[in-house]
């Protein structure tokens, strides 16, 4: 296990690629959008410089990441030598299935295929590939370099060897793991989506301001971040896709807050667009 390909260089993909390269893996970070690749490169460059300045990493580690991490828009180039592919494209089942079909055309036979989906079924995505036993979900958290956990979710056909390989990779990335039996939203997204949605409904009902809802959960319930600032960090478009999947699969309790729908329609996507529940401009 030496080469990792990360597909999708958005919020999660860039963080996974950075963390993997820092852990000594040879990493190819791929996106269909050249702008997204450039943005990821700029983000990782400034994260490296800040981390060295603040003393979180040594300058040799910055050199290691620069040496280990390659950026590309070419899927074949990214996956043809990969031992592990981690997919971090948008939360859309059809697109994920189609992307894995294309990955399989180029990747070596032994490759382990992992999806970073927040909610979706690794059984369903895995079943659409030629190697469901080599398919698993590896659910990272945002920001990847700081968050300790990876949820490992087995599909029905995921082999023990596959779980063992991704657990070893997670350990090398200095992450803790939990093993989850597949169910929509796993443990964390299922819980977190409900809390965030309730906060948005409270805001819509005029129960309290954005700041006071977040403050109440931080100081009253000891959450490290408020649910609205966390939704901004996740990306409101990503959160809406998660809610829609959970609503479709688990029912009424997960109906997306109309406020979330309205924010996404208006282009308020959170930090990534400069504006969400808070203003980042
Ligand atoms: P994002 O919108 O920030 O980035 C997605 C990237 O995928 C974009 O750069 C887009 O250009 C690229 N892309 C789209 N189609 C592609 C394709 N066919 N091939 C290559 N690249 C493609 O999304 P994100 O927030 O990073 O989420 C990615 C995945 O990670 C989703 O499944 C999401 O549910 C999951 N996730 C997100 C978070 C979070 O906090 N944002 C946390 C855990 C898991």
XYZ file of N, CA and C in Angstrom, residues 16-274:
777
model
N -8.146 15.099 2.431
C -7.728 13.681 2.461
C -6.356 13.548 1.781
N -6.214 14.229 0.637
C -4.951 14.139 -0.110
C -3.789 14.700 0.725
N -4.018 15.836 1.363
C -2.982 16.465 2.199
C -2.564 15.515 3.329
N -3.563 14.957 4.006
C -3.276 14.100 5.166
C -2.562 12.823 4.732
N -2.983 12.267 3.589
C -2.342 11.041 3.098
C -0.886 11.319 2.712
N -0.648 12.449 2.036
C 0.724 12.771 1.616
C 1.616 13.026 2.836
N 1.052 13.686 3.834
C 1.800 13.963 5.069
C 2.131 12.661 5.810
N 1.310 11.628 5.590
C 1.536 10.338 6.247
C 2.486 9.449 5.448
N 3.031 9.974 4.349
C 4.060 9.238 3.610
C 3.570 8.525 2.364
N 2.284 8.626 2.034
C 1.789 7.979 0.812
C 2.086 8.842 -0.413
N 2.253 8.170 -1.558
C 2.311 8.863 -2.851
C 0.860 9.120 -3.243
N 0.515 10.376 -3.470
C -0.899 10.698 -3.670
C -1.114 11.425 -4.998
N -2.152 11.016 -5.717
C -2.607 11.772 -6.893
C -3.984 12.324 -6.553
N -4.123 13.652 -6.648
C -5.411 14.300 -6.370
C -6.016 14.724 -7.707
N -7.198 14.178 -8.020
C -7.802 14.411 -9.341
C -9.160 15.089 -9.207
N -9.460 15.970 -10.149
C -10.797 16.579 -10.234
C -11.090 16.816 -11.711
N -12.375 16.765 -12.089
C -12.707 17.065 -13.490
C -12.551 18.552 -13.784
N -12.610 19.372 -12.739
C -12.558 20.816 -12.946
C -11.137 21.346 -12.711
N -10.511 21.943 -13.751
C -9.161 22.499 -13.564
C -9.148 23.583 -12.482
N -10.253 24.353 -12.380
C -10.310 25.410 -11.346
C -10.275 24.780 -9.952
N -11.000 23.668 -9.804
C -11.027 23.003 -8.493
C -9.633 22.476 -8.141
N -8.913 21.963 -9.147
C -7.549 21.458 -8.896
C -6.649 22.612 -8.457
N -6.775 23.747 -9.137
C -5.935 24.899 -8.799
C -6.244 25.406 -7.382
N -7.557 25.458 -7.090
C -7.987 25.908 -5.765
C -7.429 24.997 -4.666
N -7.449 23.681 -4.944
C -6.948 22.708 -3.957
C -5.448 22.893 -3.760
N -4.745 23.129 -4.863
C -3.280 23.311 -4.788
C -2.946 24.560 -3.968
N -3.688 25.634 -4.225
C -3.469 26.885 -3.474
C -3.786 26.675 -1.998
N -4.894 25.980 -1.731
C -5.308 25.745 -0.339
C -4.237 24.936 0.397
N -3.775 23.852 -0.244
C -2.788 22.990 0.426
C -1.470 23.743 0.608
N -1.101 24.555 -0.396
C 0.125 25.360 -0.273
C 0.053 26.280 0.927
N -1.076 26.963 1.099
C -1.147 27.912 2.223
C -1.327 27.177 3.552
N -1.997 26.028 3.538
C -2.110 25.232 4.770
C -0.711 24.764 5.221
N 0.103 24.346 4.256
C 1.459 23.887 4.590
C 2.280 25.023 5.193
N 2.208 26.196 4.550
C 3.002 27.326 5.047
C 2.554 27.743 6.446
N 1.243 27.827 6.633
C 0.726 28.196 7.969
C 1.116 27.165 9.019
N 1.045 25.886 8.634
C 1.346 24.824 9.601
C 2.818 24.853 10.009
N 3.696 25.192 9.054
C 5.124 25.302 9.382
C 5.334 26.522 10.286
N 4.722 27.662 9.886
C 4.878 28.907 10.678
C 4.431 28.713 12.122
N 3.324 28.003 12.294
C 2.787 27.818 13.651
C 3.463 26.676 14.392
N 4.357 25.971 13.716
C 5.101 24.889 14.371
C 4.335 23.575 14.471
N 3.215 23.443 13.715
C 2.471 22.175 13.742
C 3.218 21.082 12.982
N 3.914 21.489 11.905
C 4.729 20.516 11.161
C 6.102 21.141 10.901
N 7.088 20.278 10.612
C 8.441 20.773 10.299
C 8.531 21.101 8.806
N 9.535 21.921 8.448
C 9.631 22.296 7.033
C 9.936 21.071 6.160
N 10.596 20.029 6.762
C 10.856 18.802 5.979
C 9.530 18.099 5.634
N 8.553 18.248 6.543
C 7.251 17.605 6.261
C 6.534 18.337 5.122
N 6.710 19.667 5.081
C 6.139 20.421 3.951
C 6.759 19.928 2.643
N 8.101 19.727 2.667
C 8.780 19.236 1.458
C 8.248 17.857 1.067
N 8.010 17.024 2.105
C 7.511 15.670 1.856
C 6.149 15.718 1.145
N 5.261 16.585 1.648
C 3.929 16.694 1.024
C 4.067 17.181 -0.414
N 4.909 18.218 -0.619
C 5.081 18.745 -1.978
C 5.628 17.673 -2.921
N 6.498 16.829 -2.366
C 7.096 15.762 -3.163
C 6.090 14.633 -3.448
N 5.282 14.311 -2.459
C 4.392 13.140 -2.564
C 3.082 13.415 -3.288
N 2.698 14.678 -3.387
C 1.348 14.995 -3.855
C 1.361 15.551 -5.269
N 0.669 14.855 -6.162
C 0.559 15.315 -7.554
C -0.896 15.686 -7.829
N -1.090 16.718 -8.649
C -2.439 17.201 -8.980
C -2.707 16.933 -10.447
N -3.929 16.538 -10.754
C -4.233 16.250 -12.162
C -5.733 16.349 -12.443
N -6.061 16.531 -13.725
C -7.463 16.410 -14.147
C -7.676 15.074 -14.864
N -6.606 14.306 -15.043
C -6.706 13.035 -15.777
C -7.008 11.871 -14.850
N -8.131 11.206 -15.101
C -8.525 10.091 -14.229
C -7.565 8.905 -14.388
N -7.228 8.586 -15.633
C -6.337 7.438 -15.863
C -4.994 7.654 -15.164
N -4.440 8.848 -15.364
C -3.153 9.181 -14.751
C -3.230 9.035 -13.219
N -4.367 9.417 -12.649
C -4.505 9.384 -11.183
C -4.583 7.962 -10.634
N -5.293 7.071 -11.356
C -5.613 5.772 -10.733
C -4.811 4.591 -11.278
N -4.049 4.782 -12.368
C -3.480 3.589 -13.032
C -2.459 2.841 -12.174
N -1.870 3.529 -11.186
C -0.935 2.814 -10.310
C -1.443 2.763 -8.864
N -2.712 3.100 -8.668
C -3.215 3.253 -7.293
C -3.454 1.904 -6.599
N -3.046 1.839 -5.327
C -3.396 0.678 -4.493
C -4.736 0.924 -3.808
N -5.023 2.206 -3.569
C -6.285 2.587 -2.923
C -6.822 3.827 -3.628
N -8.099 3.808 -3.994
C -8.750 5.002 -4.544
C -9.775 5.473 -3.519
N -9.690 6.751 -3.159
C -10.698 7.315 -2.253
C -11.494 8.354 -3.044
N -12.774 8.092 -3.210
C -13.636 8.991 -3.997
C -14.256 10.029 -3.065
N -14.118 11.313 -3.447
C -14.703 12.408 -2.657
C -15.363 13.417 -3.592
N -16.168 12.894 -4.528
C -16.920 13.803 -5.406
C -18.261 14.104 -4.736
N -19.090 14.909 -5.395
C -20.335 15.334 -4.742
C -21.241 14.133 -4.404
N -22.127 14.377 -3.443
C -22.994 13.308 -2.907
C -24.149 13.025 -3.871
N -23.857 12.250 -4.896
C -24.868 11.933 -5.910
C -24.627 10.479 -6.318
N -25.590 9.617 -6.021
C -25.404 8.178 -6.219
C -25.063 7.832 -7.663
N -25.819 8.380 -8.624
C -25.573 8.023 -10.025
C -24.174 8.437 -10.465
N -23.777 9.628 -10.016
C -22.452 10.133 -10.394
C -21.338 9.284 -9.754
N -21.553 8.876 -8.515
C -20.544 8.036 -7.846
C -20.413 6.692 -8.575
N -21.564 6.088 -8.924
C -21.535 4.790 -9.613
C -20.813 4.920 -10.963
N -21.166 5.964 -11.686
C -20.541 6.175 -13.006
C -19.027 6.406 -12.861
N -18.652 7.166 -11.839
C -17.228 7.469 -11.636
C -16.451 6.196 -11.292
N -17.008 5.344 -10.437
C -16.301 4.101 -10.108
C -16.187 3.178 -11.322
N -17.196 3.189 -12.189
C -17.095 2.380 -13.418
C -15.907 2.854 -14.246
N -15.724 4.164 -14.334
C -14.597 4.706 -15.109
C -13.269 4.423 -14.413
N -13.263 4.529 -13.079
C -12.037 4.241 -12.322
C -11.588 2.802 -12.604
N -12.568 1.878 -12.629
C -12.236 0.461 -12.828
C -11.609 0.174 -14.187
N -11.889 1.027 -15.156
C -11.290 0.798 -16.481
C -9.776 0.950 -16.433
N -9.285 1.763 -15.483
C -7.856 2.095 -15.488
C -7.075 1.555 -14.282
N -7.782 1.270 -13.185
C -7.069 0.936 -11.941
C -6.562 -0.503 -11.969
N -5.475 -0.800 -11.225
C -4.983 -2.180 -11.159
C -6.031 -3.103 -10.525
N -5.921 -4.399 -10.805
C -6.919 -5.372 -10.335
C -6.967 -5.418 -8.797
N -5.819 -5.214 -8.148
C -5.784 -5.359 -6.685
C -6.338 -4.133 -5.949
N -6.727 -3.095 -6.680
C -7.062 -1.815 -6.031
C -8.213 -1.959 -5.021
N -8.079 -1.251 -3.914
C -9.191 -1.128 -2.960
C -9.937 0.157 -3.332
N -11.265 0.064 -3.404
C -12.071 1.223 -3.782
C -12.834 1.712 -2.547
N -12.656 3.000 -2.233
C -13.338 3.546 -1.047
C -14.106 4.798 -1.434
N -15.282 4.959 -0.839
C -16.043 6.191 -1.033
C -16.079 6.961 0.273
N -15.983 8.283 0.156
C -16.073 9.139 1.350
C -17.511 9.651 1.534
N -18.478 8.937 0.989
C -19.870 9.384 1.138
C -20.227 9.623 2.602
N -21.083 10.626 2.846
C -21.532 10.911 4.219
C -22.726 10.065 4.609
N -23.465 9.587 3.611
C -24.745 8.965 3.933
C -25.038 7.684 3.150
N -24.441 7.547 1.968
C -24.960 6.581 0.982
C -24.438 5.163 1.168
N -25.106 4.235 0.471
C -24.871 2.800 0.668
C -23.627 2.306 -0.075
N -22.590 1.876 0.669
C -21.447 1.263 -0.023
C -21.821 -0.061 -0.679
N -22.883 -0.723 -0.184
C -23.338 -1.967 -0.838
C -23.806 -1.653 -2.257
N -24.607 -0.586 -2.374
C -25.158 -0.242 -3.690
C -24.055 0.202 -4.658
N -23.156 1.050 -4.178
C -22.086 1.513 -5.089
C -21.176 0.329 -5.420
N -20.822 -0.456 -4.380
C -19.929 -1.605 -4.562
C -20.506 -2.627 -5.540
N -21.825 -2.831 -5.461
C -22.468 -3.840 -6.320
C -22.398 -3.451 -7.792
N -22.224 -2.169 -8.045
C -22.147 -1.726 -9.441
C -20.721 -1.870 -9.994
N -19.770 -2.256 -9.130
C -18.390 -2.458 -9.597
C -18.149 -3.945 -9.837
N -16.959 -4.251 -10.396
C -16.636 -5.666 -10.641
C -16.055 -6.310 -9.393
N -15.824 -5.514 -8.352
C -15.156 -6.069 -7.169
C -15.776 -5.571 -5.855
N -17.038 -5.944 -5.603
C -17.719 -5.466 -4.385
C -16.999 -5.858 -3.098
N -16.219 -6.972 -3.158
C -15.478 -7.368 -1.935
C -14.327 -6.408 -1.639
N -13.902 -5.650 -2.662
C -12.806 -4.679 -2.467
C -13.357 -3.256 -2.320
N -14.628 -3.169 -2.005
C -15.282 -1.859 -1.899
C -15.715 -1.590 -0.463
N -15.493 -0.340 -0.011
C -15.782 0.023 1.386
C -16.052 1.531 1.449
N -16.702 1.991 2.506
C -16.801 3.449 2.708
C -15.833 3.852 3.811
N -15.103 4.931 3.531
C -14.175 5.516 4.503
C -14.665 6.936 4.704
N -15.350 7.191 5.809
C -15.973 8.506 6.013
C -15.068 9.382 6.874
N -14.401 10.327 6.213
C -13.518 11.287 6.893
C -14.344 12.480 7.376
N -13.726 13.322 8.191
C -14.411 14.503 8.729
C -13.629 15.775 8.413
N -14.325 16.856 8.471
C -13.848 18.152 7.982
C -13.500 19.078 9.157
N -12.306 19.661 9.220
C -11.179 19.532 8.303
C -10.381 18.247 8.579
N -10.056 17.544 7.506
C -9.509 16.187 7.640
C -8.224 16.163 8.468
N -7.355 17.159 8.289
C -6.063 17.107 8.994
C -6.227 17.295 10.501
N -7.388 17.829 10.932
C -7.574 18.050 12.370
C -8.505 17.042 13.026
N -9.429 16.472 12.259
C -10.442 15.606 12.863
C -9.914 14.191 13.026
N -10.152 13.616 14.180
C -9.519 12.367 14.589
C -10.146 11.119 13.989
N -11.450 11.214 13.616
C -12.184 9.973 13.328
C -12.288 9.642 11.835
N -12.276 8.350 11.544
C -12.770 7.850 10.251
C -13.789 6.745 10.556
N -15.002 6.900 10.021
C -15.977 5.807 10.110
C -15.688 4.846 8.956
N -15.554 3.565 9.276
C -15.375 2.548 8.224
C -16.692 1.796 8.107
N -17.287 1.862 6.908
C -18.596 1.237 6.741
C -18.481 0.097 5.740
N -18.822 -1.083 6.210
C -18.803 -2.282 5.374
C -20.051 -2.349 4.510
N -19.878 -2.642 3.234
C -21.019 -3.039 2.426
C -21.276 -4.521 2.675
N -22.352 -5.080 2.114
C -22.674 -6.491 2.369
C -21.583 -7.431 1.897
N -20.857 -7.032 0.838
C -19.845 -7.933 0.287
C -18.410 -7.535 0.636
N -18.244 -6.461 1.407
C -16.880 -6.010 1.733
C -16.134 -7.111 2.489
N -14.909 -7.420 2.031
C -14.167 -8.508 2.682
C -13.459 -8.009 3.940
N -13.109 -8.939 4.816
C -12.348 -8.594 6.026
C -10.997 -7.982 5.639
N -10.382 -8.519 4.583
C -9.072 -7.990 4.149
C -9.185 -6.516 3.775
N -10.273 -6.167 3.080
C -10.459 -4.766 2.666
C -10.583 -3.872 3.892
N -11.367 -4.310 4.861
C -11.534 -3.512 6.084
C -10.181 -3.366 6.786
N -9.415 -4.449 6.806
C -8.118 -4.420 7.472
C -7.171 -3.426 6.789
N -7.182 -3.436 5.452
C -6.301 -2.523 4.709
C -6.657 -1.064 5.021
N -7.946 -0.731 4.970
C -8.286 0.689 5.182
C -8.087 1.081 6.650
N -8.232 0.114 7.545
C -7.965 0.428 8.954
C -6.462 0.751 9.151
N -5.617 -0.013 8.465
C -4.169 0.229 8.553
C -3.819 1.600 7.967
N -4.447 1.937 6.840
C -4.204 3.263 6.233
C -4.648 4.354 7.213
N -5.814 4.169 7.823
C -6.334 5.156 8.782
C -5.355 5.332 9.947
N -4.822 4.221 10.434
C -3.873 4.299 11.557
C -2.615 5.053 11.140
N -2.152 4.786 9.917
C -0.949 5.491 9.433
C -1.223 6.996 9.308
N -2.487 7.342 9.050
C -2.863 8.765 9.005
C -3.114 9.304 10.414
N -2.842 8.483 11.422
C -3.020 8.840 12.843
C -4.484 9.131 13.194
N -5.384 8.345 12.589
C -6.820 8.501 12.872
C -7.325 7.343 13.716
N -8.355 7.633 14.495
C -9.112 6.594 15.183
C -10.191 6.104 14.219
N -10.592 4.845 14.379
C -11.668 4.346 13.508
C -12.807 3.750 14.331
N -13.992 3.777 13.746
C -15.107 2.976 14.267
C -15.642 2.182 13.079
N -16.117 0.965 13.354
C -16.643 0.145 12.270
C -18.168 0.159 12.346
N -18.790 0.469 11.231
C -20.237 0.682 11.208
C -20.869 -0.353 10.283
N -21.996 -0.915 10.709
C -22.788 -1.739 9.800
C -23.639 -0.796 8.970
N -23.650 -1.037 7.686
C -24.281 -0.072 6.786
C -25.733 0.253 7.152
N -26.011 1.535 7.204
C -27.365 2.064 7.374
C -27.281 3.529 6.943
N -28.327 4.083 6.294
C -28.185 5.457 5.780
C -27.718 6.448 6.847
N -26.694 7.198 6.509
C -26.178 8.227 7.421
C -25.233 7.709 8.485
N -25.015 6.365 8.514
C -24.054 5.762 9.454
C -24.382 6.187 10.891
N -23.379 6.616 11.679
C -23.689 7.143 13.019
C -23.664 8.672 12.987
N -22.563 9.218 12.486
C -22.339 10.660 12.651
C -23.259 11.524 11.793
N -23.390 11.199 10.498
C -24.190 12.071 9.622
C -25.656 12.025 10.026
N -26.117 10.822 10.413
C -27.520 10.677 10.799
C -27.843 11.583 11.990
N -26.935 11.611 12.941
C -27.124 12.432 14.146
C -26.935 13.918 13.830
N -25.847 14.211 13.131
C -25.468 15.594 12.897
C -26.465 16.322 11.991
N -26.992 15.595 10.995
C -27.957 16.206 10.080
C -29.214 16.611 10.851
N -29.629 15.770 11.793
C -30.840 16.094 12.571
C -30.626 17.347 13.418
N -29.471 17.402 14.091
C -29.193 18.573 14.958
C -29.151 19.847 14.119
N -28.444 19.779 12.989
C -28.319 20.955 12.129
C -29.672 21.382 11.580
N -30.470 20.407 11.171
C -31.776 20.713 10.580
C -32.695 21.370 11.617
N -32.624 20.865 12.845
C -33.457 21.422 13.916
C -33.026 22.875 14.189
N -31.716 23.115 14.159
C -31.214 24.485 14.372
C -31.733 25.415 13.273
N -31.748 24.919 12.040
C -32.234 25.753 10.923
C -33.733 26.014 11.078
N -34.484 24.997 11.491
C -35.919 25.209 11.708
C -36.158 26.214 12.841
N -35.338 26.148 13.895
C -35.474 27.119 14.997
C -35.212 28.542 14.499
N -34.188 28.657 13.656
C -33.865 29.979 13.109
C -35.038 30.484 12.265
N -35.610 29.601 11.475
C -36.743 29.966 10.612
C -37.954 30.379 11.456
N -38.137 29.707 12.592
C -39.291 30.008 13.465
C -39.048 31.249 14.327
N -37.839 31.798 14.261
C -37.530 32.991 15.056
C -37.277 32.681 16.525
N -36.903 31.444 16.831
C -36.655 31.058 18.233
C -35.454 31.825 18.801
N -34.412 31.969 18.010
C -33.223 32.715 18.451
C -32.401 33.086 17.219
N -31.396 33.934 17.423
C -30.540 34.356 16.304
C -29.539 33.238 15.976
N -28.873 33.377 14.816
C -27.825 32.424 14.419
C -26.800 32.299 15.541
N -26.321 33.467 16.007
C -25.252 33.478 17.012
C -25.712 32.827 18.309
N -26.959 33.112 18.707
C -27.424 32.573 19.991
C -27.729 31.074 19.921
N -28.202 30.601 18.773
C -28.406 29.139 18.647
C -27.052 28.436 18.781
N -26.045 28.954 18.059
C -24.718 28.323 18.134
C -24.124 28.427 19.546
N -24.282 29.619 20.139
C -23.736 29.822 21.493
C -24.400 28.873 22.498
N -25.717 28.689 22.342
C -26.461 27.820 23.271
C -25.932 26.386 23.221
N -25.666 25.905 22.006
C -25.178 24.518 21.915
C -23.726 24.388 22.356
N -22.955 25.460 22.127
C -21.539 25.381 22.534
C -21.409 25.449 24.051
N -22.054 26.459 24.639
C -21.848 26.667 26.082
C -22.804 25.855 26.944
N -23.996 25.571 26.401
C -24.974 24.829 27.194
C -24.845 23.320 27.038
N -24.491 22.877 25.837
C -24.427 21.427 25.586
C -23.005 20.950 25.298
N -22.052 21.871 25.408
C -20.632 21.514 25.262
C -20.263 20.995 23.873
N -20.962 21.495 22.844
C -20.537 21.165 21.477
C -19.357 22.081 21.123
N -18.310 21.547 20.506
C -17.170 22.409 20.163
C -17.503 23.470 19.125
N -18.466 23.166 18.254
C -18.922 24.158 17.267
C -20.439 24.207 17.302
N -21.000 25.375 16.961
C -22.452 25.474 16.851
C -22.925 24.760 15.583
N -24.181 24.308 15.541
C -24.671 23.553 14.376
C -24.734 24.383 13.096
N -24.910 25.708 13.238
C -25.016 26.531 12.029
C -23.628 26.851 11.482
N -22.666 27.114 12.364
C -21.305 27.334 11.850
C -20.737 26.041 11.279
N -21.135 24.908 11.862
C -20.673 23.619 11.324
C -21.275 23.370 9.940
N -22.554 23.696 9.771
C -23.185 23.523 8.448
C -22.481 24.399 7.408
N -22.110 25.615 7.809
C -21.355 26.491 6.894
C -20.017 25.861 6.510
N -19.378 25.207 7.464
C -18.082 24.566 7.195
C -18.257 23.374 6.256
N -19.279 22.583 6.495
C -19.566 21.408 5.651
C -19.860 21.852 4.220
N -20.612 22.957 4.073
C -21.106 23.389 2.761
C -22.595 23.103 2.718
N -23.405 24.155 2.509
C -24.854 23.957 2.618
C -25.401 23.108 1.468
N -24.735 23.145 0.296
C -25.157 22.271 -0.809
C -24.905 20.805 -0.455
N -23.730 20.537 0.145
C -23.437 19.156 0.558
C -24.426 18.710 1.629
N -24.722 19.593 2.589
C -25.650 19.234 3.658
C -27.042 18.941 3.092
N -27.465 19.760 2.112
C -28.795 19.537 1.527
C -28.861 18.173 0.833
N -27.784 17.811 0.115
C -27.777 16.494 -0.543
C -27.865 15.381 0.496
N -27.163 15.562 1.636
C -27.231 14.547 2.697
C -28.650 14.427 3.240
N -29.276 15.584 3.494
C -30.639 15.576 4.036
C -31.605 14.909 3.054
N -31.443 15.226 1.767
C -32.367 14.666 0.778
C -32.249 13.140 0.716
N -31.021 12.651 0.810
C -30.818 11.192 0.790
C -31.443 10.554 2.036
N -31.224 11.181 3.195
C -31.769 10.615 4.440
C -33.293 10.702 4.453
N -33.836 11.800 3.947
C -35.294 11.970 3.867
C -35.892 10.880 2.984
N -35.251 10.656 1.850
C -35.736 9.661 0.904
C -35.691 8.247 1.519
N -34.637 7.978 2.309
C -34.438 6.617 2.823
C -34.977 6.376 4.230
N -35.045 7.448 5.030
C -35.448 7.247 6.432
C -36.743 7.968 6.803
N -37.215 8.842 5.907
C -38.544 9.412 6.141
C -38.586 10.813 6.706
N -39.799 11.170 7.116
C -40.206 12.536 7.450
C -39.255 13.276 8.403
N -38.753 12.546 9.399
C -37.872 13.165 10.410
C -36.715 13.929 9.755
N -36.339 13.504 8.540
C -35.157 14.084 7.881
C -35.508 15.059 6.754
N -36.781 15.499 6.719
C -37.163 16.448 5.659
C -36.263 17.683 5.761
N -35.575 18.088 4.667
C -34.665 19.236 4.762
C -35.415 20.493 5.180
N -34.838 21.253 6.075
C -35.450 22.513 6.501
C -35.665 23.411 5.282
N -36.857 24.021 5.141
C -37.084 24.940 4.012
C -36.051 26.071 3.981
N -35.527 26.420 5.153
C -34.520 27.484 5.184
C -33.229 27.038 4.485
N -32.863 25.782 4.688
C -31.661 25.243 4.037
C -31.854 25.258 2.517
N -33.040 24.841 2.077
C -33.330 24.815 0.642
C -33.219 26.230 0.070
N -33.786 27.195 0.813
C -33.778 28.588 0.344
C -32.343 29.127 0.268
N -31.539 28.846 1.285
C -30.143 29.321 1.287
C -29.381 28.776 0.081
N -29.559 27.480 -0.202
C -28.827 26.878 -1.320
C -29.290 27.496 -2.639
N -30.614 27.703 -2.767
C -31.132 28.327 -4.006
C -30.536 29.714 -4.216
N -30.276 30.417 -3.105
C -29.764 31.782 -3.225
C -28.255 31.820 -3.473
N -27.613 30.644 -3.441
C -26.158 30.603 -3.633
C -25.375 30.764 -2.342
N -26.101 30.835 -1.205
C -25.397 30.894 0.090
C -25.017 29.463 0.468
N -23.748 29.115 0.221
C -23.325 27.722 0.419
C -22.426 27.567 1.645
N -22.261 28.666 2.417
C -21.377 28.581 3.585
C -19.994 29.128 3.248
N -18.984 28.626 3.951
C -17.625 29.162 3.768
C -17.163 29.142 2.326
N -17.498 28.063 1.604
C -16.970 27.904 0.244
C -17.447 29.010 -0.694
N -18.620 29.622 -0.420
C -19.094 30.695 -1.299
C -18.934 32.065 -0.636
N -18.399 32.088 0.575
C -18.178 33.363 1.270
C -19.358 33.800 2.120
